[in-house]
XYZ file of C-alpha atoms in Angstrom:
644
model
C 0.034 -0.029 -0.010
C 1.327 3.398 -0.929
C 2.086 5.439 2.174
C 0.488 8.878 2.428
C 3.012 11.565 3.398
C 2.085 14.640 5.419
C 4.295 17.031 3.413
C 3.191 20.162 1.621
C 5.178 22.531 -0.649
C 4.284 25.795 -2.300
C 6.274 28.168 -4.623
C 8.737 30.093 -2.632
C 7.992 28.224 0.652
C 9.267 24.665 1.069
C 9.086 22.608 4.265
C 11.225 19.460 4.572
C 9.394 16.196 5.222
C 11.452 15.568 8.381
C 10.719 19.008 9.793
C 6.987 18.729 9.123
C 6.992 15.152 10.542
C 8.680 16.560 13.723
C 6.028 19.260 14.039
C 3.121 16.869 13.543
C 4.521 14.167 15.890
C 4.877 16.679 18.697
C 1.311 17.940 18.406
C -0.773 17.553 21.579
C -3.580 16.152 19.514
C -3.574 12.745 17.918
C -3.548 13.140 14.127
C -4.708 10.364 11.732
C -5.021 10.315 7.990
C -7.666 8.008 6.651
C -8.485 6.841 3.129
C -11.948 8.195 2.598
C -12.993 5.357 0.271
C -11.934 2.366 2.461
C -11.557 4.023 5.920
C -8.018 2.639 6.172
C -5.355 4.375 8.326
C -2.680 5.908 5.975
C -0.686 7.843 8.441
C -0.576 8.707 12.188
C 1.488 10.975 14.442
C 3.289 10.028 17.603
C 0.486 11.306 19.862
C -1.975 8.866 18.134
C 0.362 5.944 18.727
C 0.693 6.759 22.406
C -3.007 7.326 22.786
C -3.896 3.915 21.122
C -0.913 1.906 22.469
C 0.374 0.801 19.042
C 3.599 1.243 17.237
C 3.180 3.360 14.073
C 3.901 0.371 11.810
C 1.085 -1.526 13.517
C -1.471 1.181 12.788
C -0.567 1.878 9.177
C -2.970 -0.068 6.885
C -5.223 -0.882 9.781
C -8.997 -0.391 9.399
C -10.346 2.583 11.314
C -13.202 0.384 12.554
C -10.672 -1.634 14.610
C -9.927 1.525 16.604
C -13.502 2.878 16.930
C -15.786 0.984 19.256
C -18.969 3.126 19.103
C -21.860 1.918 16.915
C -22.648 5.587 16.183
C -19.436 5.942 14.227
C -21.006 3.799 11.413
C -23.599 6.512 10.969
C -21.056 9.243 11.345
C -18.877 8.087 8.428
C -21.911 7.160 6.376
C -23.155 10.747 6.682
C -19.684 12.264 5.855
C -19.315 10.105 2.781
C -21.861 12.167 0.941
C -20.158 15.432 1.664
C -16.685 14.741 0.153
C -17.375 16.983 -2.786
C -17.553 20.066 -0.473
C -15.229 21.304 2.299
C -16.234 19.392 5.447
C -15.428 20.011 9.151
C -17.127 17.983 11.844
C -16.716 17.527 15.546
C -18.111 14.528 17.437
C -17.595 12.553 20.572
C -17.004 8.824 20.361
C -15.109 5.920 21.929
C -11.846 4.410 20.801
C -10.133 1.161 21.851
C -6.530 0.784 22.832
C -4.445 -2.202 21.888
C -5.005 -3.685 25.315
C -8.727 -3.680 24.726
C -9.516 -0.726 27.082
C -11.972 1.886 25.677
C -11.806 5.547 26.351
C -13.883 8.627 25.305
C -12.517 10.783 22.473
C -13.467 14.121 20.833
C -12.594 13.963 17.157
C -12.435 16.897 14.684
C -12.732 15.650 11.047
C -11.890 17.572 7.871
C -11.491 16.376 4.291
C -8.450 16.642 1.943
C -8.035 15.747 -1.689
C -4.784 15.157 -3.556
C -4.022 13.443 -6.831
C -7.660 12.440 -7.412
C -7.889 10.791 -3.949
C -9.945 11.818 -0.991
C -8.669 11.656 2.606
C -10.102 12.313 6.057
C -7.839 14.212 8.527
C -8.771 13.394 12.106
C -7.598 15.443 15.085
C -8.435 13.468 18.273
C -8.349 14.382 21.951
C -8.688 12.006 24.969
C -11.549 13.501 27.045
C -11.443 11.043 29.935
C -10.641 13.800 32.406
C -13.415 15.979 31.059
C -15.966 13.239 31.667
C -14.703 12.714 35.160
C -15.216 16.452 35.941
C -18.758 16.295 34.587
C -19.544 13.346 36.914
C -18.116 15.188 39.827
C -20.427 18.155 39.172
C -23.364 15.871 39.416
C -22.668 15.482 43.135
C -22.379 19.197 43.753
C -26.011 19.780 44.648
C -26.172 17.056 47.309
C -22.837 18.182 48.738
C -24.042 21.851 48.777
C -27.187 20.748 50.638
C -25.091 18.867 53.221
C -22.955 22.024 53.732
C -26.059 24.184 54.209
C -27.503 21.741 56.700
C -24.295 21.722 58.716
C -24.122 25.536 59.069
C -25.035 27.183 62.325
C -27.298 29.638 60.582
C -30.917 29.244 59.378
C -31.156 29.596 55.616
C -34.301 30.451 53.592
C -34.230 30.858 49.781
C -37.188 32.170 47.750
C -37.696 32.826 44.053
C -39.220 35.825 42.336
C -42.679 34.105 42.109
C -42.948 33.991 45.907
C -42.242 30.294 46.352
C -39.785 28.813 48.898
C -36.929 27.146 46.953
C -35.058 25.892 49.957
C -34.854 26.141 53.775
C -32.634 24.049 56.075
C -33.750 22.255 59.205
C -32.088 24.855 61.461
C -34.336 27.572 59.973
C -37.500 25.564 60.502
C -36.482 24.811 64.072
C -35.400 28.319 64.797
C -38.790 29.716 63.988
C -40.838 26.612 64.985
C -42.594 26.756 61.596
C -45.946 24.827 61.496
C -46.236 21.834 59.131
C -48.948 23.448 56.978
C -46.611 26.433 56.273
C -43.679 24.096 55.480
C -45.887 22.071 53.055
C -47.370 25.189 51.429
C -43.870 26.584 50.669
C -45.221 30.105 50.058
C -42.990 33.056 50.883
C -45.927 35.102 52.125
C -46.999 32.479 54.648
C -43.439 31.976 55.814
C -42.754 35.677 56.398
C -46.148 36.179 58.082
C -45.327 33.510 60.575
C -41.869 34.985 61.177
C -43.426 38.429 61.880
C -45.888 36.781 64.331
C -42.869 35.627 66.397
C -41.264 39.128 66.708
C -41.607 41.491 69.593
C -41.822 44.393 67.124
C -42.408 43.417 63.516
C -42.214 46.980 62.122
C -38.474 46.948 61.500
C -38.577 43.697 59.620
C -41.667 44.683 57.723
C -40.054 47.937 56.673
C -37.098 46.042 55.282
C -39.413 43.785 53.301
C -41.164 46.820 51.832
C -37.832 48.278 50.717
C -36.878 44.999 49.144
C -40.036 45.079 46.984
C -39.212 48.581 45.738
C -35.489 47.822 45.294
C -35.013 44.055 44.512
C -31.189 44.393 44.401
C -31.142 45.806 47.980
C -29.222 44.023 50.773
C -30.408 44.279 54.423
C -29.255 43.320 57.854
C -31.692 43.616 60.774
C -31.448 42.674 64.413
C -34.794 41.216 65.515
C -36.126 40.558 69.039
C -38.414 37.625 69.462
C -41.297 37.293 71.796
C -39.660 34.442 73.642
C -36.647 36.607 74.522
C -34.252 35.510 71.800
C -32.367 37.859 69.453
C -31.338 37.088 65.864
C -29.533 38.795 63.053
C -31.388 38.469 59.750
C -29.334 39.191 56.592
C -31.138 39.243 53.286
C -29.258 39.282 49.976
C -30.503 39.023 46.323
C -29.542 35.818 44.540
C -28.138 36.049 41.111
C -27.594 33.473 38.302
C -25.326 34.639 35.558
C -25.919 38.313 36.678
C -29.703 37.822 36.479
C -31.784 38.185 39.645
C -33.528 34.945 40.412
C -34.558 35.279 44.064
C -33.523 36.203 47.592
C -31.736 34.393 50.442
C -32.400 35.069 54.117
C -29.681 34.049 56.547
C -30.726 34.074 60.240
C -28.131 33.720 63.153
C -29.153 33.462 66.716
C -27.194 36.028 68.691
C -28.951 35.678 72.036
C -25.680 34.767 73.722
C -23.848 37.537 71.973
C -26.580 39.956 72.952
C -26.277 38.833 76.480
C -22.577 39.425 76.399
C -23.168 42.816 74.875
C -25.565 43.648 77.715
C -22.992 42.400 80.239
C -20.319 44.528 78.662
C -22.453 47.635 78.810
C -23.199 47.008 82.433
C -19.507 46.450 83.055
C -18.665 49.746 81.272
C -21.034 51.655 83.572
C -19.662 49.917 86.589
C -16.066 50.731 85.462
C -16.868 54.415 85.788
C -17.521 53.912 89.520
C -14.533 51.835 90.414
C -11.338 50.590 88.867
C -12.006 47.236 90.487
C -15.180 46.861 88.393
C -13.192 47.886 85.288
C -10.647 45.208 86.001
C -13.441 42.677 86.441
C -14.897 43.653 83.070
C -11.456 43.146 81.322
C -11.210 39.734 82.917
C -14.669 38.893 81.649
C -13.625 39.979 78.158
C -10.543 37.731 78.308
C -12.652 34.790 79.432
C -15.161 35.561 76.602
C -12.283 35.648 74.034
C -10.847 32.391 75.384
C -14.281 30.809 75.130
C -14.691 32.082 71.616
C -11.297 30.677 70.563
C -12.158 27.359 72.138
C -15.449 27.391 70.355
C -13.729 27.980 67.008
C -11.166 25.238 67.625
C -13.781 22.741 68.843
C -15.903 23.135 65.671
C -16.333 20.111 63.523
C -15.609 22.244 60.488
C -12.207 23.508 59.418
C -12.073 27.341 59.535
C -9.449 29.474 57.829
C -8.656 33.050 56.871
C -6.688 34.137 53.862
C -6.108 36.625 51.002
C -6.677 36.651 47.305
C -3.142 35.334 46.665
C -4.054 32.152 48.568
C -1.911 32.873 51.649
C -3.538 31.603 54.823
C -3.308 33.864 57.834
C -5.459 31.941 60.338
C -6.578 28.321 60.749
C -8.326 26.497 63.547
C -7.207 23.231 65.024
C -9.644 21.149 63.001
C -8.232 22.414 59.682
C -4.620 21.919 60.910
C -5.434 18.378 61.869
C -7.029 17.732 58.448
C -3.775 18.995 56.899
C -1.534 17.104 59.310
C 0.208 20.344 60.263
C 0.991 21.453 63.818
C 0.282 24.986 65.148
C 4.021 25.691 65.439
C 4.669 24.607 61.851
C 1.825 26.770 60.621
C 3.202 29.761 62.602
C 6.766 29.300 61.358
C 6.347 28.333 57.692
C 2.791 29.511 56.858
C 0.575 27.810 54.299
C -0.789 28.766 50.850
C -4.102 27.371 49.707
C -2.864 26.847 46.095
C -0.069 24.557 47.254
C -2.502 22.598 49.522
C -4.776 21.661 46.710
C -4.374 19.791 43.440
C -3.697 21.869 40.254
C -7.082 20.850 38.864
C -8.740 22.727 41.739
C -7.102 26.045 41.101
C -9.601 27.108 38.468
C -12.392 26.589 41.042
C -10.502 28.775 43.484
C -10.121 31.520 40.855
C -13.795 31.368 40.052
C -14.547 31.659 43.767
C -12.411 34.796 43.966
C -14.402 36.318 41.192
C -17.692 35.486 42.941
C -16.343 37.020 46.172
C -15.561 40.210 44.322
C -19.054 40.435 42.832
C -21.281 38.976 45.562
C -19.240 38.838 48.769
C -19.500 35.069 48.928
C -18.886 32.049 46.643
C -20.746 28.891 45.951
C -19.265 25.960 47.804
C -17.020 23.778 45.671
C -15.262 20.467 46.116
C -11.487 19.958 46.106
C -8.816 17.450 47.145
C -6.578 18.657 49.983
C -2.956 17.526 49.887
C -2.000 16.561 53.446
C 1.507 16.863 54.935
C 2.060 13.085 54.259
C 1.050 13.680 50.596
C -2.222 11.813 51.002
C -5.420 13.245 49.433
C -8.523 14.228 51.347
C -11.921 15.099 49.672
C -13.385 18.304 51.184
C -16.135 20.827 50.467
C -15.012 24.472 50.618
C -17.132 27.557 51.181
C -15.659 31.104 51.025
C -17.008 34.425 52.111
C -15.440 37.919 51.923
C -14.138 39.069 55.270
C -16.230 42.019 56.470
C -14.401 45.315 56.028
C -11.773 43.970 53.655
C -11.769 43.715 49.833
C -8.810 41.239 49.615
C -9.340 38.926 52.642
C -11.727 36.019 52.943
C -12.861 33.525 55.528
C -13.333 29.873 54.549
C -15.044 26.769 55.867
C -13.721 23.303 55.051
C -15.905 20.208 55.469
C -14.326 16.788 55.412
C -16.335 14.576 52.953
C -14.635 11.265 53.760
C -17.396 9.905 55.914
C -20.067 11.236 53.577
C -18.441 9.332 50.654
C -18.469 6.220 52.722
C -22.115 6.800 53.657
C -23.027 7.286 49.949
C -21.392 3.939 49.123
C -23.185 2.265 52.057
C -26.567 3.793 51.002
C -26.159 2.560 47.436
C -25.227 -0.938 48.580
C -28.128 -0.925 50.994
C -30.701 0.030 48.347
C -29.398 -2.620 46.006
C -29.458 -5.359 48.701
C -32.870 -4.449 50.014
C -34.398 -4.259 46.547
C -32.976 -7.653 45.531
C -34.106 -9.255 48.798
C -37.618 -7.873 48.391
C -38.154 -8.865 44.821
C -38.421 -12.680 45.284
C -40.854 -12.796 48.245
C -42.783 -9.876 46.725
C -43.276 -11.839 43.493
C -44.673 -14.819 45.406
C -47.013 -12.655 47.496
C -48.313 -10.834 44.394
C -48.826 -14.117 42.626
C -50.711 -15.634 45.528
C -52.907 -12.635 45.904
C -53.639 -12.687 42.156
C -54.719 -16.307 42.352
C -57.018 -15.643 45.284
C -58.505 -12.637 43.475
C -59.212 -14.793 40.350
C -61.118 -17.357 42.447
C -58.625 -20.195 42.488
C -59.058 -20.575 46.282
C -62.813 -20.700 46.004
C -65.482 -18.164 46.407
C -64.732 -15.469 48.991
C -67.072 -13.202 50.867
C -67.377 -9.642 49.426
C -65.592 -8.124 52.364
C -62.712 -10.608 52.176
C -62.493 -10.162 48.368
C -62.231 -6.384 48.860
C -59.334 -6.832 51.278
C -57.614 -9.213 48.814
C -58.010 -6.669 45.910
C -56.534 -3.869 48.099
C -53.562 -6.078 49.097
C -53.017 -7.201 45.500
C -53.006 -3.579 44.249
C -50.602 -2.499 46.983
C -48.243 -5.403 46.233
C -48.185 -4.426 42.612
C -47.361 -0.786 43.569
C -44.603 -2.069 45.816
C -43.278 -4.237 42.960
C -43.146 -1.177 40.814
C -41.196 0.700 43.456
C -38.707 -2.159 43.909
C -38.089 -2.398 40.143
C -37.640 1.357 39.860
C -35.174 1.365 42.754
C -33.253 -1.475 41.133
C -33.157 0.273 37.751
C -32.088 3.578 39.373
C -29.301 1.800 41.296
C -28.082 -0.050 38.158
C -28.137 3.129 36.125
C -26.219 5.012 38.858
C -23.580 2.264 39.210
C -23.234 1.718 35.490
C -24.457 -1.907 35.739
C -27.472 -1.507 33.411
C -26.956 -3.300 30.110
C -28.314 -1.558 27.027
C -28.264 -3.912 24.052
C -28.782 -1.693 21.027
C -29.855 -3.405 17.834
C -32.114 -2.835 14.886
C -35.769 -3.199 15.920
C -39.222 -2.444 14.378
C -40.647 0.375 16.430
C -44.234 -0.306 15.069
C -44.092 -3.892 16.295
C -42.769 -2.828 19.710
C -45.588 -0.280 19.968
C -48.257 -2.864 19.331
C -46.727 -5.141 22.031
C -46.850 -2.200 24.416
C -50.462 -1.516 23.638
C -51.386 -5.133 24.335
C -49.284 -5.396 27.519
C -50.691 -2.182 29.043
C -54.319 -2.512 27.962
C -55.492 -4.057 31.250
C -53.902 -1.195 33.212
C -55.848 1.322 31.131
C -59.044 -0.683 31.468
C -58.763 -0.623 35.257
C -58.772 3.230 35.006
C -61.597 3.181 32.439
C -59.346 4.547 29.768
C -58.346 3.100 26.329
C -55.128 3.318 24.266
C -55.503 4.247 20.641
C -52.828 3.882 17.927
C -52.986 6.734 15.478
C -50.720 7.786 12.613
C -47.878 5.332 12.073
C -45.983 3.784 9.147
C -46.068 0.118 8.219
C -42.619 -0.326 9.678
C -40.276 1.863 11.546
C -36.759 0.349 11.929
C -34.792 2.077 14.711
C -31.686 1.417 16.795
C -32.587 0.549 20.328
C -32.967 -2.088 23.099
C -36.416 -3.679 22.628
C -36.816 -4.479 26.385
C -35.895 -0.885 27.412
C -38.199 0.589 24.748
C -41.106 -1.594 26.102
C -40.262 -0.171 29.599
C -40.282 3.403 28.261
C -43.727 2.739 26.726
C -44.995 1.323 29.959
C -43.900 4.387 31.950
C -45.271 6.968 29.494
C -48.566 5.035 28.796
C -49.346 4.403 32.434
C -48.537 7.998 33.318
C -50.861 9.227 30.557
C -53.669 6.798 31.619
C -53.480 8.095 35.255
C -54.354 11.610 34.193
C -56.683 10.953 31.273
C -60.413 11.682 31.922
C -62.591 8.651 32.642
C -63.847 7.145 29.391
C -61.349 9.020 27.252
C -58.537 7.812 24.913
C -54.831 8.036 25.198
C -53.434 8.505 21.628
C -50.119 7.061 20.480
C -48.524 8.135 17.192
C -45.379 7.196 15.342
C -44.059 9.979 13.086
C -41.109 9.769 10.749
C -38.392 12.506 11.048
C -35.222 13.032 9.218
C -32.915 10.254 10.326
C -35.193 9.279 13.266
C -38.692 8.249 14.329
C -40.699 10.190 16.905
C -43.281 8.538 19.262
C -45.965 10.777 20.868
C -48.148 9.722 23.847
C -50.988 12.230 24.282
C -53.588 12.497 27.050
C -56.353 15.098 27.519
C -55.941 15.508 31.246
C -55.260 18.575 33.413
C -51.775 19.196 32.035
C -48.529 19.711 33.923
C -48.313 22.723 36.356
C -45.859 25.392 35.094
C -43.894 25.367 38.374
C -43.295 21.619 38.054
C -42.104 21.397 34.477
C -38.427 22.232 34.995
C -38.007 19.251 37.438
C -40.348 16.727 35.877
C -37.487 14.362 34.810
C -35.671 14.507 38.150
C -35.531 11.640 40.592
C -38.515 11.334 42.921
C -40.165 14.266 41.182
C -43.899 14.597 41.823
C -46.061 17.683 41.429
C -47.447 19.132 44.689
C -50.905 19.315 43.249
C -53.379 17.158 45.304
C -54.797 15.402 42.266
C -51.326 14.438 41.125
C -50.478 12.916 44.528
C -53.616 10.775 44.422
C -52.378 9.038 41.208
C -49.516 7.404 43.136
C -46.123 6.476 41.746
C -42.519 6.533 42.896
C -41.392 9.670 41.053
C -38.589 7.645 39.430
C -40.290 6.459 36.147
C -39.730 9.544 34.079
C -36.083 9.924 35.282
C -35.382 6.267 34.373
C -37.239 6.726 31.049
C -35.110 9.756 30.155
C -31.921 7.861 30.969
C -32.921 4.892 28.797
C -33.775 7.064 25.782
C -30.554 9.077 26.059
C -28.416 5.945 26.415
C -30.082 4.640 23.161
C -29.022 7.890 21.366
C -32.487 9.444 21.358
C -34.202 12.488 22.844
C -37.234 12.917 25.078
C -39.481 15.853 26.045
C -43.034 16.995 26.544
C -45.493 19.723 25.507
C -48.230 20.581 27.895
C -51.044 23.115 28.348
C -52.909 23.246 31.619
C -56.544 22.284 31.235
C -55.931 20.909 27.712
C -53.555 17.934 28.040
C -50.004 16.708 27.704
C -47.960 15.083 24.892
C -44.801 13.143 25.967
C -42.562 12.295 23.073
C -39.285 10.451 22.418
C -37.172 9.831 19.349
C -34.939 6.938 18.288
C -32.413 7.042 15.460
C -33.535 5.281 12.306
C -31.832 1.862 11.775
C -29.742 1.184 8.609
C -31.657 -1.193 6.301
C -29.690 -4.305 5.614
C -29.642 -6.233 2.349
C -31.292 -9.344 3.858
C -34.296 -7.240 4.908
C -35.255 -6.772 1.273
C -34.714 -10.450 0.633
C -37.293 -11.219 3.373
């Protein structure tokens, strides 16, 4: 086979082959030259050999398909084949396989090149394994942030611009002894009305609230006296998302003890004017108070530090020093810098936090790995806030996540174990109840039959919950197998209609197959597609009016087929739409709660569709109905299909 040479010359400007080869081989990207007609590797650079684990001679002449291990690459090159006549540039993510059989994610940038009547593909590839890991770490940020907020000594309340409570921690609810009906309602107006009812004089707080309505960007800080004798500081700040106002956060700190100290100090000051002895006593009391405060900081379960924008740490409590494995004397003599205590990958998060401090006075908590004195790594959550009265200094809180990581693993293992242990006895119970309900055990009294039906229905609901928990656990751990093959979507739809008909009949609803082609060949896992249908069809049947139809349609789109499941029910509440595909998501509407369900079905359904290369979404209008839809990529027709 004639070798392709990466050498180019032009009049007046000639580059030697060795020099050009040296430049290409030292490129950070892997570069591969592929024969466009046969998809055979004609040339590769040194980075490509290192990435794939081959010698250059082993790769030359090798089929590109032996390197690529994603089924989607078949469609990728098929689409590009028709565009050789024009200048092409494509970017796609795929998976490649090393010589040892290990696969890894790759971002490839493909362009075409023609020379001597031949067409070639030039591939620039980058290993994106680290990028994928960062994306996975970000998924845990919300739960870690919630843990940090729950561990703070302050009560936190966050509301949106529509007057709904977005978040409040347990300390806030306990601090104000908020009634259950107010917690469940999650309305800002009810929450603030209850708070004002607890105050000795609500005029100050009410005045601040009125100013916030007139000036949404206003920050406030009020000292409030409660009827029960407590004192709190209430700080209110606007919440921004990408410089857009999205809500407001109230932070409440109980300062009863501090207020008492303040009162004591004032009394001591007055007494000091009468006698030097009283003044001496007051100074002693201040020293004791300072000592207690220092002991309080050092006995905290959270690492506390103070530093400046350069990363230099000026203060650290004992908890943080123990986390770092540094003694107080070592800290005092050599000092510490935050940038040297964390991995280089964490430095960008620190720089972003500094920008947030400059704009908002505080930064969103972020996760990093601390490098201890013995060079071991420790996962922690870090929260930073600007030091009051300073534009360059900050105070930080460091939470050790080691035990939380262990707890997460234990929780996952527990869910998996319990779900597996419940499935077998639950199947037997459900089968036995079904037999009794069908009359196998003889005729039962109406009262006993009613109890059997209730037990059977509840066992079925429990079975759905166990299956959903198992699916969720498998998806989270990567143990769920998705076997993608070419399947007929029309045939699968008819199977789903037959399998779910009895469920619809029990709700006095019927499924109706509308527009559809004779055949719709797509790429997917038939079992998972059946499960997707079951989730969407049962969900539609729950909300369809009694005696109505749930319409199912299959529509052909460019390179894909779209399935629509439509009901004519009450529609999806606007406030619930942005979280409808989240885990355990259920609308707060009373009618929705009566329908039952685990709140996992739509999340699992979305994951299945995306893993099969499709998309999922919905269109809804309150009082009119809802259409849930999903798409699957069209399958390539094989020659033996026509023969059949």
